[in-house]
């Protein structure tokens, strides 16, 4: 018998078997694996969602469900510049060109007890208080602006630019001085409600009489670990580097190190930021220089190098959430401690 006549029946038989197997696969369902539901732990105390979508409540560090086998990552070695701000109201305050409108929008949430709204409202009132008192007695806003121009004409260029910008940001209060409220009252309430920057200011400012516990090293570090820009800005007044150096050099290095670290962790240090402009009021800063470059230009190179080294160590600890492990930081004496 020819070989081709034997092969053809075998090929046909193989095709029939394959079709039958495919049919069985389509008809008989496979066993399914039921996915185990993922549960998300509720936020820890102090991280609850606040009443408004635009509030500045601190967000938990973990925003995704925890894996049953946590992955331990090494400390970050570069600033997380692309991370969204954890304190959106601080961002709104820094960017706002109309502080009267911002205060008006925040006041209902502050009245309802939102800590971030109370703190920000106090910051606005504090920022606009002097300008309102100085220029707000006039019924005519144009007259107030002309008085401003007379005052700023005698100022250095940077000081004049900052003063004029603040006037424009606070122009609503200048036009309606009765709308200004006591900033310390709102900030005291924010401190008692647990806002980190407010609690730090309460320890430093005798005008605030907040009913909170006295500062300890661990408590101060926990508040700074929140990475609120105002808490970072106040950090060098509460924590100090341990350095084998004269007191004045340690103080300068400490202030610069915290400032540089804060710039890399969310504090607005751009050329037109409040932090930069205040530092440049009496300095000859280049108009396009951010705060880091301003500090570099006016600081002794050795001190700047020391401060930069400590700033990087601070940034790494704060990014990793391990500031409490920085044994080279000590609690500063509090104002009036020796009275």
CSV table of C-alpha atoms in Angstrom, one decimal:
chain,number,residue,atom,x,y,z
A,1,UNK,CA,0.0,0.0,0.0
A,2,UNK,CA,1.4,3.5,-0.8
A,3,UNK,CA,2.6,5.5,2.2
A,4,UNK,CA,0.4,8.5,1.3
A,5,UNK,CA,-2.8,6.3,1.8
A,6,UNK,CA,-1.6,5.5,5.4
A,7,UNK,CA,-0.7,9.1,6.4
A,8,UNK,CA,-4.0,10.7,5.3
A,9,UNK,CA,-6.3,8.6,7.7
A,10,UNK,CA,-3.8,9.3,10.6
A,11,UNK,CA,-4.0,13.1,9.9
A,12,UNK,CA,-7.8,13.0,9.8
A,13,UNK,CA,-7.9,11.1,13.1
A,14,UNK,CA,-5.6,13.7,14.7
A,15,UNK,CA,-7.8,16.6,13.5
A,16,UNK,CA,-10.9,14.9,14.9
A,17,UNK,CA,-9.3,14.4,18.3
A,18,UNK,CA,-8.1,18.1,18.4
A,19,UNK,CA,-11.7,19.3,17.6
A,20,UNK,CA,-13.2,17.1,20.4
A,21,UNK,CA,-10.6,18.4,22.9
A,22,UNK,CA,-11.4,22.0,22.0
A,23,UNK,CA,-15.1,21.5,22.4
A,24,UNK,CA,-14.6,19.9,25.9
A,25,UNK,CA,-12.5,22.9,26.9
A,26,UNK,CA,-15.2,25.4,25.8
A,27,UNK,CA,-18.0,23.5,27.5
A,28,UNK,CA,-16.5,22.5,30.8
A,29,UNK,CA,-15.8,25.7,32.9
A,30,UNK,CA,-12.4,26.0,34.6
A,31,UNK,CA,-12.2,26.3,38.3
A,32,UNK,CA,-12.1,30.0,39.3
A,33,UNK,CA,-9.9,31.6,42.0
A,34,UNK,CA,-12.0,33.9,44.2
A,35,UNK,CA,-10.0,37.1,44.9
A,36,UNK,CA,-9.6,37.8,48.6
A,37,UNK,CA,-11.1,41.3,49.3
A,38,UNK,CA,-8.5,43.9,50.2
A,39,UNK,CA,-9.2,45.8,53.4
A,40,UNK,CA,-7.8,49.3,54.0
A,41,UNK,CA,-7.1,50.2,57.6
A,42,UNK,CA,-8.8,53.4,58.7
A,43,UNK,CA,-6.5,56.5,59.0
A,44,UNK,CA,-4.7,56.9,62.3
A,45,UNK,CA,-5.9,59.6,64.7
A,46,UNK,CA,-5.2,63.1,63.4
A,47,UNK,CA,-5.4,62.1,59.7
A,48,UNK,CA,-9.2,62.0,59.2
A,49,UNK,CA,-10.6,63.6,56.1
A,50,UNK,CA,-11.7,67.2,56.8
A,51,UNK,CA,-15.0,68.8,55.9
A,52,UNK,CA,-13.9,70.5,52.6
A,53,UNK,CA,-12.2,69.2,49.6
A,54,UNK,CA,-9.7,72.1,49.7
A,55,UNK,CA,-8.7,71.7,53.3
A,56,UNK,CA,-5.1,71.3,54.3
A,57,UNK,CA,-5.4,68.1,56.5
A,58,UNK,CA,-2.2,66.1,56.6
A,59,UNK,CA,-2.5,62.9,54.5
A,60,UNK,CA,-1.4,59.5,55.7
A,61,UNK,CA,2.0,58.5,54.4
A,62,UNK,CA,0.6,55.3,52.9
A,63,UNK,CA,-2.1,55.9,50.3
A,64,UNK,CA,-2.4,52.3,48.9
A,65,UNK,CA,-3.5,49.2,50.7
A,66,UNK,CA,-0.6,47.6,52.6
A,67,UNK,CA,0.9,44.5,51.1
A,68,UNK,CA,0.9,41.4,53.4
A,69,UNK,CA,4.7,41.3,52.9
A,70,UNK,CA,5.9,44.9,53.3
A,71,UNK,CA,8.8,46.0,51.1
A,72,UNK,CA,11.5,47.7,53.0
A,73,UNK,CA,13.0,50.5,50.9
A,74,UNK,CA,16.2,52.3,51.6
A,75,UNK,CA,15.9,56.1,52.5
A,76,UNK,CA,15.4,58.3,49.5
A,77,UNK,CA,18.5,59.9,48.1
A,78,UNK,CA,16.8,62.5,45.9
A,79,UNK,CA,14.1,65.1,46.7
A,80,UNK,CA,10.6,63.9,45.7
A,81,UNK,CA,9.9,67.0,43.6
A,82,UNK,CA,7.1,65.4,41.7
A,83,UNK,CA,5.1,64.3,44.7
A,84,UNK,CA,1.8,66.2,45.2
A,85,UNK,CA,1.8,68.6,48.2
A,86,UNK,CA,0.7,66.9,51.4
A,87,UNK,CA,-0.7,70.2,52.7
A,88,UNK,CA,-2.7,71.8,49.9
A,89,UNK,CA,-3.8,74.9,51.9
A,90,UNK,CA,-0.2,75.8,52.4
A,91,UNK,CA,0.2,75.7,48.7
A,92,UNK,CA,-2.9,77.8,48.1
A,93,UNK,CA,-1.6,80.4,50.6
A,94,UNK,CA,1.8,80.6,49.0
A,95,UNK,CA,0.2,81.1,45.5
A,96,UNK,CA,-2.7,83.3,46.4
A,97,UNK,CA,-2.7,86.9,45.1
A,98,UNK,CA,-6.0,87.7,46.9
A,99,UNK,CA,-5.7,86.8,50.6
A,100,UNK,CA,-9.0,88.5,51.4
A,101,UNK,CA,-10.8,86.1,49.1
A,102,UNK,CA,-8.9,83.1,50.4
A,103,UNK,CA,-9.7,84.1,54.0
A,104,UNK,CA,-13.4,84.5,53.1
A,105,UNK,CA,-13.5,81.0,51.5
A,106,UNK,CA,-11.7,79.4,54.5
A,107,UNK,CA,-13.6,81.0,57.4
A,108,UNK,CA,-16.6,78.5,57.4
A,109,UNK,CA,-14.3,75.5,57.6
A,110,UNK,CA,-12.3,77.3,60.4
A,111,UNK,CA,-15.5,78.0,62.3
A,112,UNK,CA,-16.4,74.3,62.0
A,113,UNK,CA,-13.1,73.4,63.7
A,114,UNK,CA,-10.9,72.4,60.7
A,115,UNK,CA,-7.3,72.7,62.1
A,116,UNK,CA,-5.7,73.6,58.8
A,117,UNK,CA,-8.3,76.2,57.9
A,118,UNK,CA,-7.9,77.8,61.4
A,119,UNK,CA,-4.1,77.9,61.0
A,120,UNK,CA,-4.2,79.3,57.5
A,121,UNK,CA,-6.8,81.9,58.4
A,122,UNK,CA,-4.5,83.0,61.3
A,123,UNK,CA,-1.5,83.2,58.9
A,124,UNK,CA,-3.5,85.4,56.5
A,125,UNK,CA,-4.6,87.8,59.3
A,126,UNK,CA,-1.1,87.9,60.6
A,127,UNK,CA,0.4,88.6,57.2
A,128,UNK,CA,-2.1,91.4,56.5
A,129,UNK,CA,-2.3,93.0,59.9
A,130,UNK,CA,0.4,95.6,59.6
A,131,UNK,CA,-0.5,96.7,56.1
A,132,UNK,CA,-4.2,97.0,57.2
A,133,UNK,CA,-3.4,99.1,60.2
A,134,UNK,CA,-1.0,101.3,58.3
A,135,UNK,CA,-3.1,101.9,55.2
A,136,UNK,CA,-6.6,100.8,56.1
A,137,UNK,CA,-7.7,104.0,57.9
A,138,UNK,CA,-8.4,105.6,54.5
A,139,UNK,CA,-11.8,105.4,52.9
A,140,UNK,CA,-10.3,105.7,49.5
A,141,UNK,CA,-8.2,102.7,48.3
A,142,UNK,CA,-6.5,104.9,45.7
A,143,UNK,CA,-5.3,107.2,48.5
A,144,UNK,CA,-3.9,104.2,50.4
A,145,UNK,CA,-2.0,103.1,47.3
A,146,UNK,CA,-0.5,106.6,46.8
A,147,UNK,CA,0.7,106.5,50.4
A,148,UNK,CA,2.2,103.1,49.7
A,149,UNK,CA,4.1,104.5,46.7
A,150,UNK,CA,5.5,107.3,48.9
A,151,UNK,CA,6.7,104.9,51.5
A,152,UNK,CA,8.2,102.3,49.1
A,153,UNK,CA,10.0,105.0,47.1
A,154,UNK,CA,12.6,105.3,49.9
A,155,UNK,CA,13.1,101.5,50.1
A,156,UNK,CA,15.6,99.3,48.4
A,157,UNK,CA,14.2,97.8,45.2
A,158,UNK,CA,13.7,94.3,46.7
A,159,UNK,CA,12.0,95.7,49.8
A,160,UNK,CA,9.8,97.9,47.7
A,161,UNK,CA,8.7,95.0,45.4
A,162,UNK,CA,7.9,92.8,48.4
A,163,UNK,CA,5.9,95.5,50.2
A,164,UNK,CA,4.0,96.4,47.1
A,165,UNK,CA,3.1,92.7,46.4
A,166,UNK,CA,1.9,92.2,50.0
A,167,UNK,CA,-0.2,95.3,49.7
A,168,UNK,CA,-1.9,93.9,46.6
A,169,UNK,CA,-2.4,90.5,48.2
A,170,UNK,CA,-4.0,92.2,51.3
A,171,UNK,CA,-5.9,94.9,49.4
A,172,UNK,CA,-9.3,93.5,50.4
A,173,UNK,CA,-8.4,94.0,54.1
A,174,UNK,CA,-7.0,97.5,53.4
A,175,UNK,CA,-10.3,98.4,51.8
A,176,UNK,CA,-12.3,96.6,54.7
A,177,UNK,CA,-10.2,96.8,57.8
A,178,UNK,CA,-13.0,95.7,60.0
A,179,UNK,CA,-12.8,92.3,58.4
A,180,UNK,CA,-9.4,91.6,60.0
A,181,UNK,CA,-9.6,89.3,63.0
A,182,UNK,CA,-7.1,88.4,65.8
A,183,UNK,CA,-4.6,85.9,64.2
A,184,UNK,CA,-3.4,84.5,67.6
A,185,UNK,CA,-6.9,83.4,68.5
A,186,UNK,CA,-7.2,81.3,65.3
A,187,UNK,CA,-3.7,79.9,65.6
A,188,UNK,CA,-4.3,79.0,69.3
A,189,UNK,CA,-7.4,77.1,68.3
A,190,UNK,CA,-5.4,75.4,65.6
A,191,UNK,CA,-2.7,74.4,68.1
A,192,UNK,CA,-5.3,72.9,70.4
A,193,UNK,CA,-6.8,71.0,67.5
A,194,UNK,CA,-3.5,69.4,66.7
A,195,UNK,CA,-2.1,71.4,63.8
A,196,UNK,CA,1.7,70.7,63.8
A,197,UNK,CA,2.9,74.2,62.8
A,198,UNK,CA,0.4,75.8,65.2
A,199,UNK,CA,1.6,73.7,68.1
A,200,UNK,CA,5.2,74.6,67.3
A,201,UNK,CA,4.4,78.3,67.2
A,202,UNK,CA,2.5,78.0,70.5
A,203,UNK,CA,5.7,76.9,72.2
A,204,UNK,CA,7.6,79.9,70.7
A,205,UNK,CA,5.1,82.8,70.8
A,206,UNK,CA,4.0,84.1,74.2
A,207,UNK,CA,0.9,85.7,72.6
A,208,UNK,CA,-0.6,82.3,72.2
A,209,UNK,CA,-1.9,80.6,75.3
A,210,UNK,CA,-2.7,77.2,73.9
A,211,UNK,CA,-3.7,74.4,76.2
A,212,UNK,CA,-1.2,71.9,75.0
A,213,UNK,CA,1.6,69.8,76.6
A,214,UNK,CA,5.1,71.2,76.9
A,215,UNK,CA,7.6,70.3,74.1
A,216,UNK,CA,9.7,67.2,74.3
A,217,UNK,CA,12.3,66.1,71.8
A,218,UNK,CA,10.1,63.3,70.5
A,219,UNK,CA,7.0,65.5,70.2
A,220,UNK,CA,8.8,68.2,68.4
A,221,UNK,CA,10.3,65.7,66.0
A,222,UNK,CA,6.9,64.2,65.3
A,223,UNK,CA,5.5,67.6,64.4
A,224,UNK,CA,8.4,68.4,62.1
A,225,UNK,CA,8.1,64.9,60.5
A,226,UNK,CA,4.6,66.1,59.3
A,227,UNK,CA,6.6,68.1,56.7
A,228,UNK,CA,4.2,71.0,56.9
A,229,UNK,CA,6.2,74.0,55.3
A,230,UNK,CA,5.6,76.2,58.4
A,231,UNK,CA,6.7,73.4,60.7
A,232,UNK,CA,9.9,73.0,58.7
A,233,UNK,CA,10.4,76.8,58.8
A,234,UNK,CA,10.1,76.8,62.6
A,235,UNK,CA,12.3,73.7,63.1
A,236,UNK,CA,15.6,75.5,63.8
A,237,UNK,CA,14.1,77.4,66.6
A,238,UNK,CA,13.1,74.1,68.4
A,239,UNK,CA,15.8,71.7,67.3
A,240,UNK,CA,19.6,72.3,67.0
A,241,UNK,CA,22.5,70.4,65.5
A,242,UNK,CA,25.0,69.0,67.9
A,243,UNK,CA,28.3,70.4,66.5
A,244,UNK,CA,31.8,70.7,68.0
A,245,UNK,CA,31.8,74.4,67.0
A,246,UNK,CA,31.3,77.8,68.6
A,247,UNK,CA,27.7,78.7,69.5
A,248,UNK,CA,27.3,81.3,66.8
A,249,UNK,CA,28.6,79.0,64.1
A,250,UNK,CA,26.4,76.2,65.2
A,251,UNK,CA,23.4,78.6,65.3
A,252,UNK,CA,24.1,79.8,61.7
A,253,UNK,CA,24.7,76.3,60.3
A,254,UNK,CA,21.6,75.0,62.0
A,255,UNK,CA,19.3,77.7,60.6
A,256,UNK,CA,20.8,77.3,57.1
A,257,UNK,CA,20.7,73.5,57.1
A,258,UNK,CA,17.0,73.4,58.1
A,259,UNK,CA,16.2,76.1,55.5
A,260,UNK,CA,17.9,74.2,52.7
A,261,UNK,CA,16.3,71.0,53.8
A,262,UNK,CA,12.9,72.7,53.8
A,263,UNK,CA,13.4,74.0,50.3
A,264,UNK,CA,13.9,70.4,49.1
A,265,UNK,CA,10.8,69.1,51.0
A,266,UNK,CA,8.0,71.5,49.9
A,267,UNK,CA,8.8,75.0,51.2
A,268,UNK,CA,8.3,77.5,48.4
A,269,UNK,CA,11.8,78.8,47.8
A,270,UNK,CA,11.3,80.2,44.3
A,271,UNK,CA,12.5,83.7,43.5
A,272,UNK,CA,9.1,85.4,44.2
A,273,UNK,CA,8.3,83.3,47.3
A,274,UNK,CA,7.7,84.8,50.7
A,275,UNK,CA,10.7,83.1,52.2
A,276,UNK,CA,13.0,84.4,49.4
A,277,UNK,CA,11.6,87.9,49.3
A,278,UNK,CA,11.9,88.3,53.1
A,279,UNK,CA,15.5,87.3,53.0
A,280,UNK,CA,16.2,89.6,50.2
A,281,UNK,CA,14.5,92.7,51.7
A,282,UNK,CA,17.9,94.2,52.8
A,283,UNK,CA,20.1,92.1,50.4
A,284,UNK,CA,21.2,92.7,46.9
A,285,UNK,CA,19.6,89.5,45.5
A,286,UNK,CA,19.5,88.7,41.8
A,287,UNK,CA,15.9,88.8,40.7
A,288,UNK,CA,15.8,85.2,39.3
A,289,UNK,CA,17.7,83.5,42.2
A,290,UNK,CA,15.8,81.0,44.3
A,291,UNK,CA,16.4,81.0,48.1
A,292,UNK,CA,19.1,78.3,47.9
A,293,UNK,CA,21.2,80.5,45.5
A,294,UNK,CA,20.6,83.6,47.7
A,295,UNK,CA,22.0,81.7,50.7
A,296,UNK,CA,24.9,80.4,48.7
A,297,UNK,CA,25.8,83.9,47.6
A,298,UNK,CA,25.8,85.5,51.0
A,299,UNK,CA,27.3,82.7,53.1
A,300,UNK,CA,30.9,81.8,53.7
A,301,UNK,CA,31.7,78.8,51.5
A,302,UNK,CA,32.8,76.6,54.4
A,303,UNK,CA,29.6,77.3,56.4
A,304,UNK,CA,27.5,76.7,53.3
A,305,UNK,CA,29.2,73.4,52.7
A,306,UNK,CA,28.6,72.3,56.3
A,307,UNK,CA,25.0,73.4,56.1
A,308,UNK,CA,24.4,71.6,52.8
A,309,UNK,CA,25.8,68.4,54.3
A,310,UNK,CA,23.5,68.6,57.3
A,311,UNK,CA,20.6,69.6,55.1
A,312,UNK,CA,21.0,66.4,53.0
A,313,UNK,CA,21.0,64.3,56.2
A,314,UNK,CA,17.9,66.1,57.4
A,315,UNK,CA,16.2,65.6,54.1
A,316,UNK,CA,16.9,61.9,54.0
A,317,UNK,CA,15.6,61.3,57.5
A,318,UNK,CA,12.5,63.4,56.8
A,319,UNK,CA,11.9,61.6,53.5
A,320,UNK,CA,12.3,58.2,55.1
A,321,UNK,CA,10.2,59.1,58.2
A,322,UNK,CA,13.2,58.5,60.5
A,323,UNK,CA,13.9,61.9,62.0
A,324,UNK,CA,13.7,60.5,65.5
A,325,UNK,CA,16.8,58.4,64.7
A,326,UNK,CA,18.9,61.6,64.2
A,327,UNK,CA,20.8,61.5,67.4
A,328,UNK,CA,22.8,64.6,66.4
A,329,UNK,CA,19.7,66.8,67.0
A,330,UNK,CA,18.8,68.2,70.4
A,331,UNK,CA,15.9,70.2,71.8
A,332,UNK,CA,16.5,73.9,71.9
A,333,UNK,CA,15.9,75.8,75.2
A,334,UNK,CA,12.4,77.3,75.1
A,335,UNK,CA,11.8,81.1,75.3
A,336,UNK,CA,11.4,82.1,78.9
A,337,UNK,CA,12.6,78.7,80.2
A,338,UNK,CA,15.1,80.4,82.6
A,339,UNK,CA,12.7,83.1,83.8
